[in-house]
PDB file of C-alpha atoms in Angstrom:
ATOM      1  CA  MET A   1      41.078 104.951 191.530  1.00  0.00           C
ATOM      2  CA  THR A   2      40.877 101.406 192.189  1.00  0.00           C
ATOM      3  CA  PHE A   3      44.171  99.678 192.915  1.00  0.00           C
ATOM      4  CA  SER A   4      45.690  96.503 193.657  1.00  0.00           C
ATOM      5  CA  LEU A   5      49.372  95.458 194.269  1.00  0.00           C
ATOM      6  CA  HIS A   6      50.716  92.865 192.252  1.00  0.00           C
ATOM      7  CA  PRO A   7      51.579  89.431 194.215  1.00  0.00           C
ATOM      8  CA  ASP A   8      55.128  90.060 193.401  1.00  0.00           C
ATOM      9  CA  PHE A   9      55.934  92.449 195.790  1.00  0.00           C
ATOM     10  CA  ASP A  10      54.492  90.531 198.708  1.00  0.00           C
ATOM     11  CA  GLY A  11      57.753  88.691 199.997  1.00  0.00           C
ATOM     12  CA  GLY A  12      60.462  90.839 198.614  1.00  0.00           C
ATOM     13  CA  SER A  13      58.983  94.070 199.715  1.00  0.00           C
ATOM     14  CA  ALA A  14      58.110  96.012 202.742  1.00  0.00           C
ATOM     15  CA  PHE A  15      55.497  98.658 203.286  1.00  0.00           C
ATOM     16  CA  VAL A  16      56.818 102.070 204.063  1.00  0.00           C
ATOM     17  CA  ALA A  17      54.383 104.751 203.372  1.00  0.00           C
ATOM     18  CA  ASP A  18      51.458 106.059 200.821  1.00  0.00           C
ATOM     19  CA  LEU A  19      52.586 109.162 199.395  1.00  0.00           C
ATOM     20  CA  LYS A  20      49.899 111.172 197.310  1.00  0.00           C
ATOM     21  CA  LEU A  21      50.256 108.938 194.354  1.00  0.00           C
ATOM     22  CA  SER A  22      52.560 106.172 195.032  1.00  0.00           C
ATOM     23  CA  GLN A  23      53.003 103.479 197.317  1.00  0.00           C
ATOM     24  CA  VAL A  24      56.606 103.361 198.497  1.00  0.00           C
ATOM     25  CA  ARG A  25      57.859 100.005 199.821  1.00  0.00           C
ATOM     26  CA  LEU A  26      61.489  98.693 200.811  1.00  0.00           C
ATOM     27  CA  HIS A  27      63.187  96.278 198.779  1.00  0.00           C
ATOM     28  CA  LEU A  28      64.312  93.649 201.022  1.00  0.00           C
ATOM     29  CA  ASP A  29      68.318  93.608 200.065  1.00  0.00           C
ATOM     30  CA  ALA A  30      70.393  94.917 202.786  1.00  0.00           C
ATOM     31  CA  ARG A  31      73.175  95.399 200.187  1.00  0.00           C
ATOM     32  CA  PHE A  32      71.453  98.594 198.903  1.00  0.00           C
ATOM     33  CA  PRO A  33      69.240 101.130 200.046  1.00  0.00           C
ATOM     34  CA  TRP A  34      66.319 100.682 197.728  1.00  0.00           C
ATOM     35  CA  LEU A  35      63.008 102.138 197.377  1.00  0.00           C
ATOM     36  CA  ILE A  36      60.354 100.760 195.032  1.00  0.00           C
ATOM     37  CA  LEU A  37      57.428 103.499 194.015  1.00  0.00           C
ATOM     38  CA  ILE A  38      54.325 101.814 192.858  1.00  0.00           C
ATOM     39  CA  PRO A  39      51.871 104.684 191.443  1.00  0.00           C
ATOM     40  CA  ARG A  40      48.376 103.619 193.189  1.00  0.00           C
ATOM     41  CA  VAL A  41      46.916 103.362 189.437  1.00  0.00           C
ATOM     42  CA  ASP A  42      45.597 100.423 188.330  1.00  0.00           C
ATOM     43  CA  ALA A  43      46.343  98.375 184.630  1.00  0.00           C
ATOM     44  CA  VAL A  44      49.296 101.058 184.288  1.00  0.00           C
ATOM     45  CA  ARG A  45      52.525  99.209 183.299  1.00  0.00           C
ATOM     46  CA  ASP A  46      54.934 101.732 181.073  1.00  0.00           C
ATOM     47  CA  LEU A  47      55.544 105.634 182.330  1.00  0.00           C
ATOM     48  CA  ASP A  48      53.849 106.767 179.324  1.00  0.00           C
ATOM     49  CA  ASP A  49      50.326 104.899 180.274  1.00  0.00           C
ATOM     50  CA  LEU A  50      50.477 107.558 183.035  1.00  0.00           C
ATOM     51  CA  ASP A  51      48.739 111.187 182.039  1.00  0.00           C
ATOM     52  CA  ALA A  52      50.378 114.258 182.494  1.00  0.00           C
ATOM     53  CA  ASP A  53      49.153 114.781 186.225  1.00  0.00           C
ATOM     54  CA  HIS A  54      50.575 111.422 187.580  1.00  0.00           C
ATOM     55  CA  ARG A  55      53.511 111.432 185.786  1.00  0.00           C
ATOM     56  CA  ALA A  56      54.437 115.144 187.150  1.00  0.00           C
ATOM     57  CA  MET A  57      53.140 113.543 190.943  1.00  0.00           C
ATOM     58  CA  LEU A  58      55.455 110.600 190.110  1.00  0.00           C
ATOM     59  CA  MET A  59      58.597 112.532 189.344  1.00  0.00           C
ATOM     60  CA  ASP A  60      58.384 114.937 192.505  1.00  0.00           C
ATOM     61  CA  GLU A  61      57.691 111.282 194.302  1.00  0.00           C
ATOM     62  CA  ILE A  62      61.002 110.134 193.019  1.00  0.00           C
ATOM     63  CA  VAL A  63      62.687 113.146 194.320  1.00  0.00           C
ATOM     64  CA  ARG A  64      61.417 112.532 197.449  1.00  0.00           C
ATOM     65  CA  ALA A  65      62.440 108.741 197.718  1.00  0.00           C
ATOM     66  CA  SER A  66      65.863 109.731 196.649  1.00  0.00           C
ATOM     67  CA  ALA A  67      66.211 111.685 199.567  1.00  0.00           C
ATOM     68  CA  ALA A  68      64.937 109.032 201.557  1.00  0.00           C
ATOM     69  CA  VAL A  69      67.338 106.604 200.122  1.00  0.00           C
ATOM     70  CA  ARG A  70      70.104 108.891 200.792  1.00  0.00           C
ATOM     71  CA  ALA A  71      68.908 109.660 204.719  1.00  0.00           C
ATOM     72  CA  LEU A  72      69.096 105.801 205.175  1.00  0.00           C
ATOM     73  CA  GLY A  73      72.594 105.663 203.320  1.00  0.00           C
ATOM     74  CA  GLU A  74      73.516 108.160 206.035  1.00  0.00           C
ATOM     75  CA  ALA A  75      71.537 106.209 208.899  1.00  0.00           C
ATOM     76  CA  TRP A  76      74.065 103.143 207.539  1.00  0.00           C
ATOM     77  CA  GLY A  77      77.243 105.076 207.604  1.00  0.00           C
ATOM     78  CA  ARG A  78      77.512 104.539 203.969  1.00  0.00           C
ATOM     79  CA  PRO A  79      76.563 108.212 202.498  1.00  0.00           C
ATOM     80  CA  VAL A  80      74.808 107.271 198.767  1.00  0.00           C
ATOM     81  CA  GLU A  81      77.472 108.682 195.977  1.00  0.00           C
ATOM     82  CA  LYS A  82      75.086 107.871 192.896  1.00  0.00           C
ATOM     83  CA  THR A  83      71.161 106.964 192.560  1.00  0.00           C
ATOM     84  CA  ASN A  84      69.879 104.566 190.016  1.00  0.00           C
ATOM     85  CA  VAL A  85      66.564 105.229 189.496  1.00  0.00           C
ATOM     86  CA  ALA A  86      64.869 103.002 186.947  1.00  0.00           C
ATOM     87  CA  ALA A  87      61.101 101.592 185.490  1.00  0.00           C
ATOM     88  CA  LEU A  88      61.921  98.485 183.964  1.00  0.00           C
ATOM     89  CA  GLY A  89      58.827  95.770 184.876  1.00  0.00           C
ATOM     90  CA  ASN A  90      59.896  93.284 182.003  1.00  0.00           C
ATOM     91  CA  VAL A  91      58.915  90.702 185.058  1.00  0.00           C
ATOM     92  CA  THR A  92      56.341  92.090 187.434  1.00  0.00           C
ATOM     93  CA  PRO A  93      54.093  94.152 185.106  1.00  0.00           C
ATOM     94  CA  GLN A  94      52.458  96.751 187.184  1.00  0.00           C
ATOM     95  CA  LEU A  95      54.483  99.961 186.886  1.00  0.00           C
ATOM     96  CA  HIS A  96      57.108 100.430 189.137  1.00  0.00           C
ATOM     97  CA  VAL A  97      60.051 102.572 189.998  1.00  0.00           C
ATOM     98  CA  HIS A  98      63.168 101.636 191.481  1.00  0.00           C
ATOM     99  CA  VAL A  99      65.206 104.480 193.256  1.00  0.00           C
ATOM    100  CA  ILE A 100      68.417 102.988 194.733  1.00  0.00           C
ATOM    101  CA  GLY A 101      71.331 104.371 195.960  1.00  0.00           C
ATOM    102  CA  ARG A 102      74.790 103.487 195.361  1.00  0.00           C
ATOM    103  CA  ARG A 103      78.448 103.811 196.150  1.00  0.00           C
ATOM    104  CA  ALA A 104      81.876 103.093 194.526  1.00  0.00           C
ATOM    105  CA  ASP A 105      82.518 100.291 197.189  1.00  0.00           C
ATOM    106  CA  ASP A 106      79.074  98.588 196.653  1.00  0.00           C
ATOM    107  CA  GLU A 107      78.916  95.156 195.764  1.00  0.00           C
ATOM    108  CA  ALA A 108      77.598  95.522 192.336  1.00  0.00           C
ATOM    109  CA  TRP A 109      79.419  98.829 191.370  1.00  0.00           C
ATOM    110  CA  PRO A 110      79.423  99.741 188.755  1.00  0.00           C
ATOM    111  CA  LYS A 111      77.058  97.672 187.247  1.00  0.00           C
ATOM    112  CA  PRO A 112      73.261  98.026 187.461  1.00  0.00           C
ATOM    113  CA  VAL A 113      72.412  95.427 190.667  1.00  0.00           C
ATOM    114  CA  TRP A 114      69.931  93.482 188.925  1.00  0.00           C
ATOM    115  CA  GLY A 115      71.153  90.212 188.738  1.00  0.00           C
ATOM    116  CA  GLN A 116      74.253  90.803 190.483  1.00  0.00           C
ATOM    117  CA  GLY A 117      74.937  88.377 193.173  1.00  0.00           C
ATOM    118  CA  ALA A 118      72.453  87.225 196.063  1.00  0.00           C
ATOM    119  CA  PRO A 119      70.117  89.653 197.656  1.00  0.00           C
ATOM    120  CA  ARG A 120      71.028  90.224 201.791  1.00  0.00           C
ATOM    121  CA  ALA A 121      68.045  89.222 204.123  1.00  0.00           C
ATOM    122  CA  TYR A 122      67.448  92.166 206.418  1.00  0.00           C
ATOM    123  CA  ASP A 123      67.845  91.264 210.385  1.00  0.00           C
ATOM    124  CA  ALA A 124      64.954  92.504 212.049  1.00  0.00           C
ATOM    125  CA  SER A 125      66.040  95.255 213.963  1.00  0.00           C
ATOM    126  CA  ARG A 126      68.267  96.903 211.087  1.00  0.00           C
ATOM    127  CA  ARG A 127      64.445  96.278 209.292  1.00  0.00           C
ATOM    128  CA  LEU A 128      62.445  98.178 211.964  1.00  0.00           C
ATOM    129  CA  GLN A 129      65.537 101.004 212.131  1.00  0.00           C
ATOM    130  CA  SER A 130      65.483 101.611 208.554  1.00  0.00           C
ATOM    131  CA  LEU A 131      61.640 101.455 207.531  1.00  0.00           C
ATOM    132  CA  GLU A 132      61.730 104.458 210.955  1.00  0.00           C
ATOM    133  CA  THR A 133      64.416 106.410 208.905  1.00  0.00           C
ATOM    134  CA  LEU A 134      62.262 106.166 205.778  1.00  0.00           C
ATOM    135  CA  ARG A 135      59.370 107.089 206.917  1.00  0.00           C
ATOM    136  CA  ARG A 136      60.969 110.182 208.989  1.00  0.00           C
ATOM    137  CA  ALA A 137      62.489 111.141 205.468  1.00  0.00           C
ATOM    138  CA  LEU A 138      59.445 110.777 203.461  1.00  0.00           C
ATOM    139  CA  ALA A 139      56.774 112.782 206.313  1.00  0.00           C
ATOM    140  CA  PRO A 140      55.913 115.846 204.523  1.00  0.00           C
ATOM    141  CA  SER A 141      58.007 118.965 206.189  1.00  0.00           C
ATOM    142  CA  SER A 142      55.279 120.956 208.468  1.00  0.00           C
TER     143      SER A 142
ATOM    144  CA  MET B   1      73.433 127.638 180.462  1.00  0.00           C
ATOM    145  CA  THR B   2      76.590 125.844 179.266  1.00  0.00           C
ATOM    146  CA  PHE B   3      76.794 122.300 178.205  1.00  0.00           C
ATOM    147  CA  SER B   4      79.596 119.932 176.992  1.00  0.00           C
ATOM    148  CA  LEU B   5      78.889 116.713 176.003  1.00  0.00           C
ATOM    149  CA  HIS B   6      80.711 113.799 177.801  1.00  0.00           C
ATOM    150  CA  PRO B   7      83.441 112.197 175.459  1.00  0.00           C
ATOM    151  CA  ASP B   8      81.780 108.589 176.096  1.00  0.00           C
ATOM    152  CA  PHE B   9      78.835 109.746 174.441  1.00  0.00           C
ATOM    153  CA  ASP B  10      80.849 110.210 171.154  1.00  0.00           C
ATOM    154  CA  GLY B  11      81.445 106.651 170.018  1.00  0.00           C
ATOM    155  CA  GLY B  12      78.565 104.730 171.292  1.00  0.00           C
ATOM    156  CA  SER B  13      75.853 106.994 169.825  1.00  0.00           C
ATOM    157  CA  ALA B  14      74.426 108.940 167.072  1.00  0.00           C
ATOM    158  CA  PHE B  15      73.020 112.742 167.380  1.00  0.00           C
ATOM    159  CA  VAL B  16      69.342 112.566 166.679  1.00  0.00           C
ATOM    160  CA  ALA B  17      67.704 116.004 167.591  1.00  0.00           C
ATOM    161  CA  ASP B  18      67.828 118.890 170.754  1.00  0.00           C
ATOM    162  CA  LEU B  19      64.476 118.677 172.254  1.00  0.00           C
ATOM    163  CA  LYS B  20      64.209 122.195 175.028  1.00  0.00           C
ATOM    164  CA  LEU B  21      66.104 120.336 177.398  1.00  0.00           C
ATOM    165  CA  SER B  22      67.636 117.392 176.215  1.00  0.00           C
ATOM    166  CA  GLN B  23      70.141 116.058 173.310  1.00  0.00           C
ATOM    167  CA  VAL B  24      68.643 112.974 171.926  1.00  0.00           C
ATOM    168  CA  ARG B  25      71.026 110.651 170.817  1.00  0.00           C
ATOM    169  CA  LEU B  26      70.942 107.489 169.169  1.00  0.00           C
ATOM    170  CA  HIS B  27      72.516 104.295 171.289  1.00  0.00           C
ATOM    171  CA  LEU B  28      74.023 102.320 168.629  1.00  0.00           C
ATOM    172  CA  ASP B  29      73.244  98.781 169.714  1.00  0.00           C
ATOM    173  CA  ALA B  30      71.031  97.785 166.730  1.00  0.00           C
ATOM    174  CA  ARG B  31      69.361  94.759 168.860  1.00  0.00           C
ATOM    175  CA  PHE B  32      67.202  97.728 170.544  1.00  0.00           C
ATOM    176  CA  PRO B  33      65.043 100.648 169.692  1.00  0.00           C
ATOM    177  CA  TRP B  34      67.102 102.726 172.447  1.00  0.00           C
ATOM    178  CA  LEU B  35      67.451 106.208 172.759  1.00  0.00           C
ATOM    179  CA  ILE B  36      69.482 108.519 175.334  1.00  0.00           C
ATOM    180  CA  LEU B  37      68.398 111.650 176.660  1.00  0.00           C
ATOM    181  CA  ILE B  38      70.902 114.321 178.012  1.00  0.00           C
ATOM    182  CA  PRO B  39      69.629 117.191 179.984  1.00  0.00           C
ATOM    183  CA  ARG B  40      71.940 120.136 178.139  1.00  0.00           C
ATOM    184  CA  VAL B  41      72.885 121.381 181.618  1.00  0.00           C
ATOM    185  CA  ASP B  42      75.900 121.047 182.858  1.00  0.00           C
ATOM    186  CA  ALA B  43      77.794 119.756 186.465  1.00  0.00           C
ATOM    187  CA  VAL B  44      74.403 117.376 187.167  1.00  0.00           C
ATOM    188  CA  ARG B  45      74.817 114.024 187.869  1.00  0.00           C
ATOM    189  CA  ASP B  46      71.469 112.487 189.580  1.00  0.00           C
ATOM    190  CA  LEU B  47      67.585 113.192 188.784  1.00  0.00           C
ATOM    191  CA  ASP B  48      67.571 115.156 191.906  1.00  0.00           C
ATOM    192  CA  ASP B  49      70.152 117.522 190.723  1.00  0.00           C
ATOM    193  CA  LEU B  50      67.562 118.965 188.436  1.00  0.00           C
ATOM    194  CA  ASP B  51      65.485 121.781 189.457  1.00  0.00           C
ATOM    195  CA  ALA B  52      61.621 121.280 189.410  1.00  0.00           C
ATOM    196  CA  ASP B  53      61.374 123.261 185.957  1.00  0.00           C
ATOM    197  CA  HIS B  54      64.161 120.932 184.319  1.00  0.00           C
ATOM    198  CA  ARG B  55      62.633 118.255 185.669  1.00  0.00           C
ATOM    199  CA  ALA B  56      59.358 118.224 184.539  1.00  0.00           C
ATOM    200  CA  MET B  57      60.675 119.024 181.062  1.00  0.00           C
ATOM    201  CA  LEU B  58      62.681 115.882 181.566  1.00  0.00           C
ATOM    202  CA  MET B  59      59.410 113.612 182.204  1.00  0.00           C
ATOM    203  CA  ASP B  60      57.697 115.325 178.958  1.00  0.00           C
ATOM    204  CA  GLU B  61      60.874 114.576 177.009  1.00  0.00           C
ATOM    205  CA  ILE B  62      60.805 110.903 178.361  1.00  0.00           C
ATOM    206  CA  VAL B  63      57.645 110.648 177.119  1.00  0.00           C
ATOM    207  CA  ARG B  64      58.360 112.153 173.721  1.00  0.00           C
ATOM    208  CA  ALA B  65      61.341 109.516 173.390  1.00  0.00           C
ATOM    209  CA  SER B  66      59.132 106.888 174.598  1.00  0.00           C
ATOM    210  CA  ALA B  67      56.813 107.692 171.506  1.00  0.00           C
ATOM    211  CA  ALA B  68      59.814 108.010 169.340  1.00  0.00           C
ATOM    212  CA  VAL B  69      61.030 104.584 170.291  1.00  0.00           C
ATOM    213  CA  ARG B  70      57.647 103.144 169.786  1.00  0.00           C
ATOM    214  CA  ALA B  71      57.951 104.913 166.174  1.00  0.00           C
ATOM    215  CA  LEU B  72      61.194 102.836 165.724  1.00  0.00           C
ATOM    216  CA  GLY B  73      59.986  99.677 166.600  1.00  0.00           C
ATOM    217  CA  GLU B  74      57.273  99.799 164.231  1.00  0.00           C
ATOM    218  CA  ALA B  75      59.453 100.789 161.195  1.00  0.00           C
ATOM    219  CA  TRP B  76      61.603  97.630 162.413  1.00  0.00           C
ATOM    220  CA  GLY B  77      58.331  95.476 162.192  1.00  0.00           C
ATOM    221  CA  ARG B  78      59.341  94.771 165.698  1.00  0.00           C
ATOM    222  CA  PRO B  79      57.026  96.886 168.085  1.00  0.00           C
ATOM    223  CA  VAL B  80      57.769  97.522 171.386  1.00  0.00           C
ATOM    224  CA  GLU B  81      55.634  95.758 174.042  1.00  0.00           C
ATOM    225  CA  LYS B  82      57.240  97.316 177.067  1.00  0.00           C
ATOM    226  CA  THR B  83      59.469 100.557 177.755  1.00  0.00           C
ATOM    227  CA  ASN B  84      62.708 100.443 179.442  1.00  0.00           C
ATOM    228  CA  VAL B  85      63.082 104.334 181.254  1.00  0.00           C
ATOM    229  CA  ALA B  86      66.518 104.276 183.687  1.00  0.00           C
ATOM    230  CA  ALA B  87      68.736 106.792 184.818  1.00  0.00           C
ATOM    231  CA  LEU B  88      72.225 105.099 185.999  1.00  0.00           C
ATOM    232  CA  GLY B  89      75.121 106.707 185.269  1.00  0.00           C
ATOM    233  CA  ASN B  90      77.991 104.721 187.398  1.00  0.00           C
ATOM    234  CA  VAL B  91      79.840 104.841 184.679  1.00  0.00           C
ATOM    235  CA  THR B  92      79.158 108.032 182.248  1.00  0.00           C
ATOM    236  CA  PRO B  93      78.886 110.554 185.108  1.00  0.00           C
ATOM    237  CA  GLN B  94      76.890 113.187 182.916  1.00  0.00           C
ATOM    238  CA  LEU B  95      73.405 112.766 183.603  1.00  0.00           C
ATOM    239  CA  HIS B  96      71.188 110.625 181.017  1.00  0.00           C
ATOM    240  CA  VAL B  97      68.076 108.406 180.676  1.00  0.00           C
ATOM    241  CA  HIS B  98      67.720 105.473 179.112  1.00  0.00           C
ATOM    242  CA  VAL B  99      64.517 105.214 176.997  1.00  0.00           C
ATOM    243  CA  ILE B 100      64.410 101.452 175.198  1.00  0.00           C
ATOM    244  CA  GLY B 101      62.128  99.364 173.571  1.00  0.00           C
ATOM    245  CA  ARG B 102      61.883  95.890 174.735  1.00  0.00           C
ATOM    246  CA  ARG B 103      59.719  92.759 173.446  1.00  0.00           C
ATOM    247  CA  ALA B 104      59.454  89.298 174.870  1.00  0.00           C
ATOM    248  CA  ASP B 105      61.576  87.617 171.848  1.00  0.00           C
ATOM    249  CA  ASP B 106      64.287  90.195 172.229  1.00  0.00           C
ATOM    250  CA  GLU B 107      68.162  89.125 172.919  1.00  0.00           C
ATOM    251  CA  ALA B 108      68.263  90.150 176.635  1.00  0.00           C
ATOM    252  CA  TRP B 109      64.866  89.408 177.946  1.00  0.00           C
ATOM    253  CA  PRO B 110      63.298  89.900 180.607  1.00  0.00           C
ATOM    254  CA  LYS B 111      66.342  91.070 182.300  1.00  0.00           C
ATOM    255  CA  PRO B 112      67.575  94.689 181.921  1.00  0.00           C
ATOM    256  CA  VAL B 113      69.836  95.258 178.218  1.00  0.00           C
ATOM    257  CA  TRP B 114      73.038  96.102 180.480  1.00  0.00           C
ATOM    258  CA  GLY B 115      75.532  93.700 179.939  1.00  0.00           C
ATOM    259  CA  GLN B 116      73.964  91.477 178.339  1.00  0.00           C
ATOM    260  CA  GLY B 117      75.479  90.020 175.245  1.00  0.00           C
ATOM    261  CA  ALA B 118      77.586  92.268 172.500  1.00  0.00           C
ATOM    262  CA  PRO B 119      76.028  95.318 170.817  1.00  0.00           C
ATOM    263  CA  ARG B 120      75.380  94.795 167.295  1.00  0.00           C
ATOM    264  CA  ALA B 121      76.078  97.595 165.298  1.00  0.00           C
ATOM    265  CA  TYR B 122      73.858  99.443 162.747  1.00  0.00           C
ATOM    266  CA  ASP B 123      74.324  99.412 158.902  1.00  0.00           C
ATOM    267  CA  ALA B 124      74.595 102.297 157.168  1.00  0.00           C
ATOM    268  CA  SER B 125      71.200 102.553 155.411  1.00  0.00           C
ATOM    269  CA  ARG B 126      69.534 101.035 158.473  1.00  0.00           C
ATOM    270  CA  ARG B 127      71.097 103.922 160.551  1.00  0.00           C
ATOM    271  CA  LEU B 128      69.914 106.384 158.760  1.00  0.00           C
ATOM    272  CA  GLN B 129      66.317 105.140 158.011  1.00  0.00           C
ATOM    273  CA  SER B 130      66.528 105.094 161.542  1.00  0.00           C
ATOM    274  CA  LEU B 131      67.436 109.023 162.422  1.00  0.00           C
ATOM    275  CA  GLU B 132      64.851 109.560 160.066  1.00  0.00           C
ATOM    276  CA  THR B 133      62.368 108.010 161.926  1.00  0.00           C
ATOM    277  CA  LEU B 134      63.019 109.382 165.038  1.00  0.00           C
ATOM    278  CA  ARG B 135      63.229 112.578 164.182  1.00  0.00           C
ATOM    279  CA  ARG B 136      59.947 112.511 162.482  1.00  0.00           C
ATOM    280  CA  ALA B 137      58.330 111.266 165.729  1.00  0.00           C
ATOM    281  CA  LEU B 138      60.288 113.941 167.909  1.00  0.00           C
ATOM    282  CA  ALA B 139      59.486 116.913 165.370  1.00  0.00           C
ATOM    283  CA  PRO B 140      56.694 119.090 167.560  1.00  0.00           C
ATOM    284  CA  SER B 141      52.970 118.314 165.973  1.00  0.00           C
ATOM    285  CA  SER B 142      52.256 121.448 164.258  1.00  0.00           C
TER     286      SER B 142
END
């Protein structure tokens, strides 16, 4: 399958890993442990544009991403209390799924995160450590 | 499995149908064709609390709900241009998935719908017709 990443993802997120279906990216807002899954299938915008096999793979990868987001919360000393999972894509038309770790003391709680306050940049060392934590959590158990 | 619906759903939504896993409810904001899927499993809050079989069933039911939301948009003469699918649940702690039909001319576009403006009530006949449209769209094809 051909695939190219929409340019909207370039500045605001960092590559984490390629799973079987999706590219996993870290959304660069250090207020929340926040992953984005982008199925590597061209020209799909909505969940129901994916065929059944790809949908099943995506659900598995959402669960893996949820575990990685929980691991990142632990690494930050702020365990995730709730996950938010959403395929919105009104602005960026390439199908992508947000997997976000939430806590009752986070800056947007209990609202959804979109449009709440300003993103906070990662400093270099926190970004590097976070990517390592996520890659370890996403690695296939062997 | 035992199941009881969280009381938060009572006032703001209407029963549409019980699918194999989920109860489908119409969220009573007439600005958007908006369904909520509530898996009939007790004590689950996050997607990754469901076991693999239930997750697969839920993904299938999300696709069926998407088709029903598209049918409702057609019935209203406002075809859905984008679906938004989200499991948030920060306020109501029972696992539920929103399936919302969006258009570039809707009142919240391109923002997510939550917290945007005031809900619009259904009048009685529109509500009845909408429930009929949805039940027809969700009926198993035979």
